CSV table of C-alpha atoms in Angstrom, one decimal:
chain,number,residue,atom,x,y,z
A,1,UNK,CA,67.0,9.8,38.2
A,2,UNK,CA,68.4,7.9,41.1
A,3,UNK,CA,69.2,10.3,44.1
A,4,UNK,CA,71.9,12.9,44.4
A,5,UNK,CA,73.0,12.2,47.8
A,6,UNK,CA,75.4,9.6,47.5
A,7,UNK,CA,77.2,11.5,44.5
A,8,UNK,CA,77.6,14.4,46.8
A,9,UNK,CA,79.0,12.5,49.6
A,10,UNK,CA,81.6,10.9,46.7
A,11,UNK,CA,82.5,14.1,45.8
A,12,UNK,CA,83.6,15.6,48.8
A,13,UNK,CA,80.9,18.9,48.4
A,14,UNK,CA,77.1,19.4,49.0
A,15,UNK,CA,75.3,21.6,46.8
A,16,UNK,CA,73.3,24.7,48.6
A,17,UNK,CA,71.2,24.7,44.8
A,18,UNK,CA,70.8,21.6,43.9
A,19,UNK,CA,69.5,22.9,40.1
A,20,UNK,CA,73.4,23.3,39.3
A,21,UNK,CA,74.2,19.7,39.5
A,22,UNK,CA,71.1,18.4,37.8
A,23,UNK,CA,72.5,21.0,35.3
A,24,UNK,CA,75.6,19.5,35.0
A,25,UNK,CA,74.4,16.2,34.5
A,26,UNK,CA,72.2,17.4,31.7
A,27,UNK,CA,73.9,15.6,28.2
A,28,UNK,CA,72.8,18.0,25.3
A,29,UNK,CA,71.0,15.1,23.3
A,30,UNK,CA,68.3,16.3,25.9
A,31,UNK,CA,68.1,19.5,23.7
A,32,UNK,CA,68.1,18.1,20.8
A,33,UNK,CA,65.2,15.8,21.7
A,34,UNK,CA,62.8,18.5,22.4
A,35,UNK,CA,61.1,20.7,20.5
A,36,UNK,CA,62.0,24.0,22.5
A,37,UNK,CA,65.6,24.7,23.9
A,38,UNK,CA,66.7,23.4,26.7
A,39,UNK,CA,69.7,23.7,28.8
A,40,UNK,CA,72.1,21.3,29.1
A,41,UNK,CA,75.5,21.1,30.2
A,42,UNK,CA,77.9,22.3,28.0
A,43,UNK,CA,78.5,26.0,29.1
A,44,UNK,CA,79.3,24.5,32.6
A,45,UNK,CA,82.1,22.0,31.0
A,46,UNK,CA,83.6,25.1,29.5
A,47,UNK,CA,83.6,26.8,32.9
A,48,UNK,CA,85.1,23.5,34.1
A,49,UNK,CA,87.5,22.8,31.3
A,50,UNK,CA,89.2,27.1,32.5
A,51,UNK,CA,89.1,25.8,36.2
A,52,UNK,CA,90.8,22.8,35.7
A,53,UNK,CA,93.6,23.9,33.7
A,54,UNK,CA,94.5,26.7,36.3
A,55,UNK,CA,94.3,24.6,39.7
A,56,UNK,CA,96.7,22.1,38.0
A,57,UNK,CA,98.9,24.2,36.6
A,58,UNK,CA,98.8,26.1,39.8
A,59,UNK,CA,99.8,22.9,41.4
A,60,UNK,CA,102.6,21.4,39.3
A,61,UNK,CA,103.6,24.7,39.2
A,62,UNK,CA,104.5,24.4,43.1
A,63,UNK,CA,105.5,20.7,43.2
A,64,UNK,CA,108.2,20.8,40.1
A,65,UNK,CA,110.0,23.8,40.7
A,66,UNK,CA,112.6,22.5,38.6
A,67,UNK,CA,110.3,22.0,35.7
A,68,UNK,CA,110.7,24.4,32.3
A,69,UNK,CA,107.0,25.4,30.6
A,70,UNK,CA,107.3,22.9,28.2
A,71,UNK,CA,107.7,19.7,31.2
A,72,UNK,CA,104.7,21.5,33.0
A,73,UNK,CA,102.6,21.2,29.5
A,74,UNK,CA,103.0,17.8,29.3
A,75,UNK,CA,102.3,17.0,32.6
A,76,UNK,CA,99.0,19.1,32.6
A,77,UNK,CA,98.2,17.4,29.2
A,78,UNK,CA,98.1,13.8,31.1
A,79,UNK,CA,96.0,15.2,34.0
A,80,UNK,CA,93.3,16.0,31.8
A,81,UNK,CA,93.1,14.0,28.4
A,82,UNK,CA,90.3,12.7,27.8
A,83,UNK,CA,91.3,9.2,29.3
A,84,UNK,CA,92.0,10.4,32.7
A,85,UNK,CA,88.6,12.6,32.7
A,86,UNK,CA,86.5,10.1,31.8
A,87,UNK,CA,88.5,8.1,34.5
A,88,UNK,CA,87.2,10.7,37.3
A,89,UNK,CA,83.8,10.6,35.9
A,90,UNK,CA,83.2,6.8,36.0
A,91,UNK,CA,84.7,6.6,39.7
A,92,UNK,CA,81.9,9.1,40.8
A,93,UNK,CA,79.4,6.7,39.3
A,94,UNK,CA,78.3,10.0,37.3
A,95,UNK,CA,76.8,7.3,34.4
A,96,UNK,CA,74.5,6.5,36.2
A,97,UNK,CA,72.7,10.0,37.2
A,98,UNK,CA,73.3,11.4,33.6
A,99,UNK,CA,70.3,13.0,32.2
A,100,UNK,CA,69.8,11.6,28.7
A,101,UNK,CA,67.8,12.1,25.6
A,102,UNK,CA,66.0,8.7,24.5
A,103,UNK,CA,68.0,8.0,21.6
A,104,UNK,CA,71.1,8.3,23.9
A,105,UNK,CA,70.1,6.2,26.8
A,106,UNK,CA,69.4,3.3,23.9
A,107,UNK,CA,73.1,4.2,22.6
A,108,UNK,CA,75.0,3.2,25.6
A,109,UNK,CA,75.1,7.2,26.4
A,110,UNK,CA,75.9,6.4,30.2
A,111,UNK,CA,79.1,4.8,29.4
A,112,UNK,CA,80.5,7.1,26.9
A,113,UNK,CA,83.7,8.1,27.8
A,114,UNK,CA,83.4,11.6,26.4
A,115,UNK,CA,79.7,12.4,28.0
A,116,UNK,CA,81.3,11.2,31.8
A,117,UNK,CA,84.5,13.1,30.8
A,118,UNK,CA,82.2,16.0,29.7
A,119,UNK,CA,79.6,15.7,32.7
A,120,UNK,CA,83.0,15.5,35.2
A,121,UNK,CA,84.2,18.6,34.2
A,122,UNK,CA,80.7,20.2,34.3
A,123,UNK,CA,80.2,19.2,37.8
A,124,UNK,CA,83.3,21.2,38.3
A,125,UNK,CA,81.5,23.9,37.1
A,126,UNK,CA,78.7,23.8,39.0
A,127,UNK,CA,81.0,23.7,42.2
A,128,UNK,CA,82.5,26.8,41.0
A,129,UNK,CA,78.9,28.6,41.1
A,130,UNK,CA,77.4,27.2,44.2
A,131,UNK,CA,80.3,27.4,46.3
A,132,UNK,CA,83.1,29.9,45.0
A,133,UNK,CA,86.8,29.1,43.4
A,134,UNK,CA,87.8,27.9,46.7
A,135,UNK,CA,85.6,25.2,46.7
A,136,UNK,CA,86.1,23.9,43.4
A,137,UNK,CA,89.7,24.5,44.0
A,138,UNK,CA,89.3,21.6,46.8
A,139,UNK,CA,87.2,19.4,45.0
A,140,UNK,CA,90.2,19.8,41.9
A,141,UNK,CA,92.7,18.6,43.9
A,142,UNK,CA,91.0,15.5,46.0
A,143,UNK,CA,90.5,14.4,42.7
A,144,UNK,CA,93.8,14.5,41.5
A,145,UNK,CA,95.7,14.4,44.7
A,146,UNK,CA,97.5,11.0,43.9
A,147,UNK,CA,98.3,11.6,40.2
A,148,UNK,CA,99.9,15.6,40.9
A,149,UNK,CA,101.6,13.7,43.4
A,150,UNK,CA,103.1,10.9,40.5
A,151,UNK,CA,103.8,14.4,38.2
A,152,UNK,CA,107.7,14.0,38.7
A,153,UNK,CA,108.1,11.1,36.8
A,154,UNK,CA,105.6,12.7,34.1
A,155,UNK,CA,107.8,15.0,33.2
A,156,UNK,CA,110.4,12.9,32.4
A,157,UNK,CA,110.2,13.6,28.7
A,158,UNK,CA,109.8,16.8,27.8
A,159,UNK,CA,110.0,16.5,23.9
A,160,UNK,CA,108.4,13.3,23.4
A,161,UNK,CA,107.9,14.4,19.4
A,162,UNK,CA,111.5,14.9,19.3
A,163,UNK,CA,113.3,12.1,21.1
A,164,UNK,CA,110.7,9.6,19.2
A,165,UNK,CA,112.2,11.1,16.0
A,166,UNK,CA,115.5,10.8,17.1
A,167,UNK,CA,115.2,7.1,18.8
A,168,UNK,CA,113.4,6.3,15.2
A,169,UNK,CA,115.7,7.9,12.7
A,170,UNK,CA,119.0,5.9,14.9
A,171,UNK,CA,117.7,2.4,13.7
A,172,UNK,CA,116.3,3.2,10.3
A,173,UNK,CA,116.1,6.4,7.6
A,174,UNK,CA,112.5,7.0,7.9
A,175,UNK,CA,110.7,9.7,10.1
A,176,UNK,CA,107.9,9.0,11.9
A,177,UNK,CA,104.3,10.3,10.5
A,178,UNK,CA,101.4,11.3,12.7
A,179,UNK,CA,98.1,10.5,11.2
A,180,UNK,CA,94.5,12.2,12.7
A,181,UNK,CA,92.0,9.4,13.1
A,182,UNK,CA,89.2,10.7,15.1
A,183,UNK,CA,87.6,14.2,16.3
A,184,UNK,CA,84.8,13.9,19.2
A,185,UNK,CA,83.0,16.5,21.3
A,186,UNK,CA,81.7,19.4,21.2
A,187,UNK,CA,83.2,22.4,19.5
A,188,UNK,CA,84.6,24.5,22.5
A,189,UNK,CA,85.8,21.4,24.0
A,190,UNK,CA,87.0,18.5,21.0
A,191,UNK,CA,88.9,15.3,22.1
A,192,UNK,CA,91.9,14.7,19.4
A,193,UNK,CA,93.1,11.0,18.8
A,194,UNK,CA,96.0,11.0,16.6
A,195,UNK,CA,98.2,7.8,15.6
A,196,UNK,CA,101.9,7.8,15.3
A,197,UNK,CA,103.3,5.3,12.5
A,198,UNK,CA,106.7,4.2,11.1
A,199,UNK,CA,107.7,3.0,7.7
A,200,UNK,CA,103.2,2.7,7.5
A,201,UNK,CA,103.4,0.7,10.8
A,202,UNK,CA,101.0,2.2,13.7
A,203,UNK,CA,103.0,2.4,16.7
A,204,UNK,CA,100.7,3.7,19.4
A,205,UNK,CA,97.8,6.6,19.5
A,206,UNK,CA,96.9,9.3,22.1
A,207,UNK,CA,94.2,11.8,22.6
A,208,UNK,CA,94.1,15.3,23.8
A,209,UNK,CA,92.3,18.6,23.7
A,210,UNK,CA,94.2,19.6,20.5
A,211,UNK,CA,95.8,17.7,17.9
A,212,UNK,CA,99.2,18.4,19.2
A,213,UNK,CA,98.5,16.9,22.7
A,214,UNK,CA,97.1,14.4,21.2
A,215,UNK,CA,100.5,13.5,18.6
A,216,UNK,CA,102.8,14.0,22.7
A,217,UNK,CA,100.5,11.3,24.1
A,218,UNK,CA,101.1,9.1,21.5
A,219,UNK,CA,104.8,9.7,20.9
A,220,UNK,CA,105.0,9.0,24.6
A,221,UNK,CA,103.3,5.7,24.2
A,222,UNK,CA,105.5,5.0,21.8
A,223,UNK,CA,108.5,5.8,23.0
A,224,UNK,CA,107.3,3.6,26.3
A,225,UNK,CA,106.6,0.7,24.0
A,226,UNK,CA,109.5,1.6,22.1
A,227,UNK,CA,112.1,1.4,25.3
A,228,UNK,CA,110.0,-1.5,27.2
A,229,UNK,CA,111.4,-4.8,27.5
A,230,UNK,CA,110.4,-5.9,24.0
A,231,UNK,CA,111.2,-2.9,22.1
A,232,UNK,CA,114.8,-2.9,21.4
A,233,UNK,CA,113.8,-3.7,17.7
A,234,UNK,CA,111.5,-2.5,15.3
């Protein structure tokens, strides 16, 4: 495994037990390869997963004051989909210092979007352990300074389901129909793609960490494909 030092330094912390961020980095292939159990990191990605959702809701809590529970949902919901995860885990290079069963490394494991999303929120984890809330607190928000800082205009719709239905049902009888087409991840922590069709036409998809996330992010695409300068018919 190439060294740790340069991750740390992306990051922003340096680990006092270094053993919690090869932890973190552990994919749980590396279980399933050997013959005796072995710890991996899948209980730290569901500390991470707890500590994300409260230091950004914390967050847009304070910068939209004007916002109603169902804005601040959505906005959280684009934060940490499984798009914008994987994002943060590919821009700290974590592929590369993934720990991997064979079979996995021969896969393309290191460039899976839901082990980097996975390992990313693990490593948030491990912060949380070495260094105390505070310090995954600040880690949280480096990493998501910029986009908590765009959350204004994500809260622009705040029933995307809705006003898709209604945009829809003003140019033509028929309802639009959300279709489940894919189910990834482990079982504390799924990623939900769901496809959003008219009259049996797809008109976008979008993931989530629960199938009705997942139907928002893709009423939301399509509503901005929808309204975008070649959308005005269907």
């Amino acid at each position: 495994m190439s060294t740790l030092v340069e991750l740390q330094q992306r990051l922003g912390y340096h680990f006092r037990d270094e053993s919690l961020l090869r932890l973190a980095l552990t994919h749980p292939s590396v279980a399933h390869e050997n013959a005796v159990a072995s710890p991996h990191n899948q209980r730290l990605e569901f500390l991470g997963d707890s500590l994300l959702g409260l230091v950004l809701s914390h967050a847009l809590y304070q910068k939209t004051p004007g916002a109603d529970e169902g804005a601040l949902t959505q906005s959280r919901a684009k934060l940490v989909n499984a798009r914008s995860l994987s994002g943060h885990g590919r821009a700290l290079d974590l592929g590369s210092h993934l720990i991997l069963s064979r079979g996995e490394e021969h896969t393309g494991g290191r460039e899976r979007p839901s082990a980097l999303a996975d390992a990313f929120e693990a490593l948030l984890g491990a912060v949380f352990l070495d260094g105390g809330f505070e310090a995954a607190r600040a880690v949280i928000l480096r990493e998501f300074s910029l986009k908590i800082g765009e959350s204004d205009g994500m809260t622009g719709i705040e029933n995307p389901k809705g006003e898709l239905q209604e945009l829809l049902q003003s140019r033509s009888p028929h309802a639009p129909e959300y279709q489940l087409v894919g189910v990834s991840g482990a079982a504390h922590a799924q990623d939900f793609e769901c496809a959003v069709l008219h009259g049996g036409v797809e008109l976008a998809r979008g993931r989530g960490k629960s199938k009705k996330i997942a139907e928002s992010e893709a009423a939301v695409a399509a509503l901005q494909k929808l309204r975008g300068p070649s959308g005005s018919q269907l």
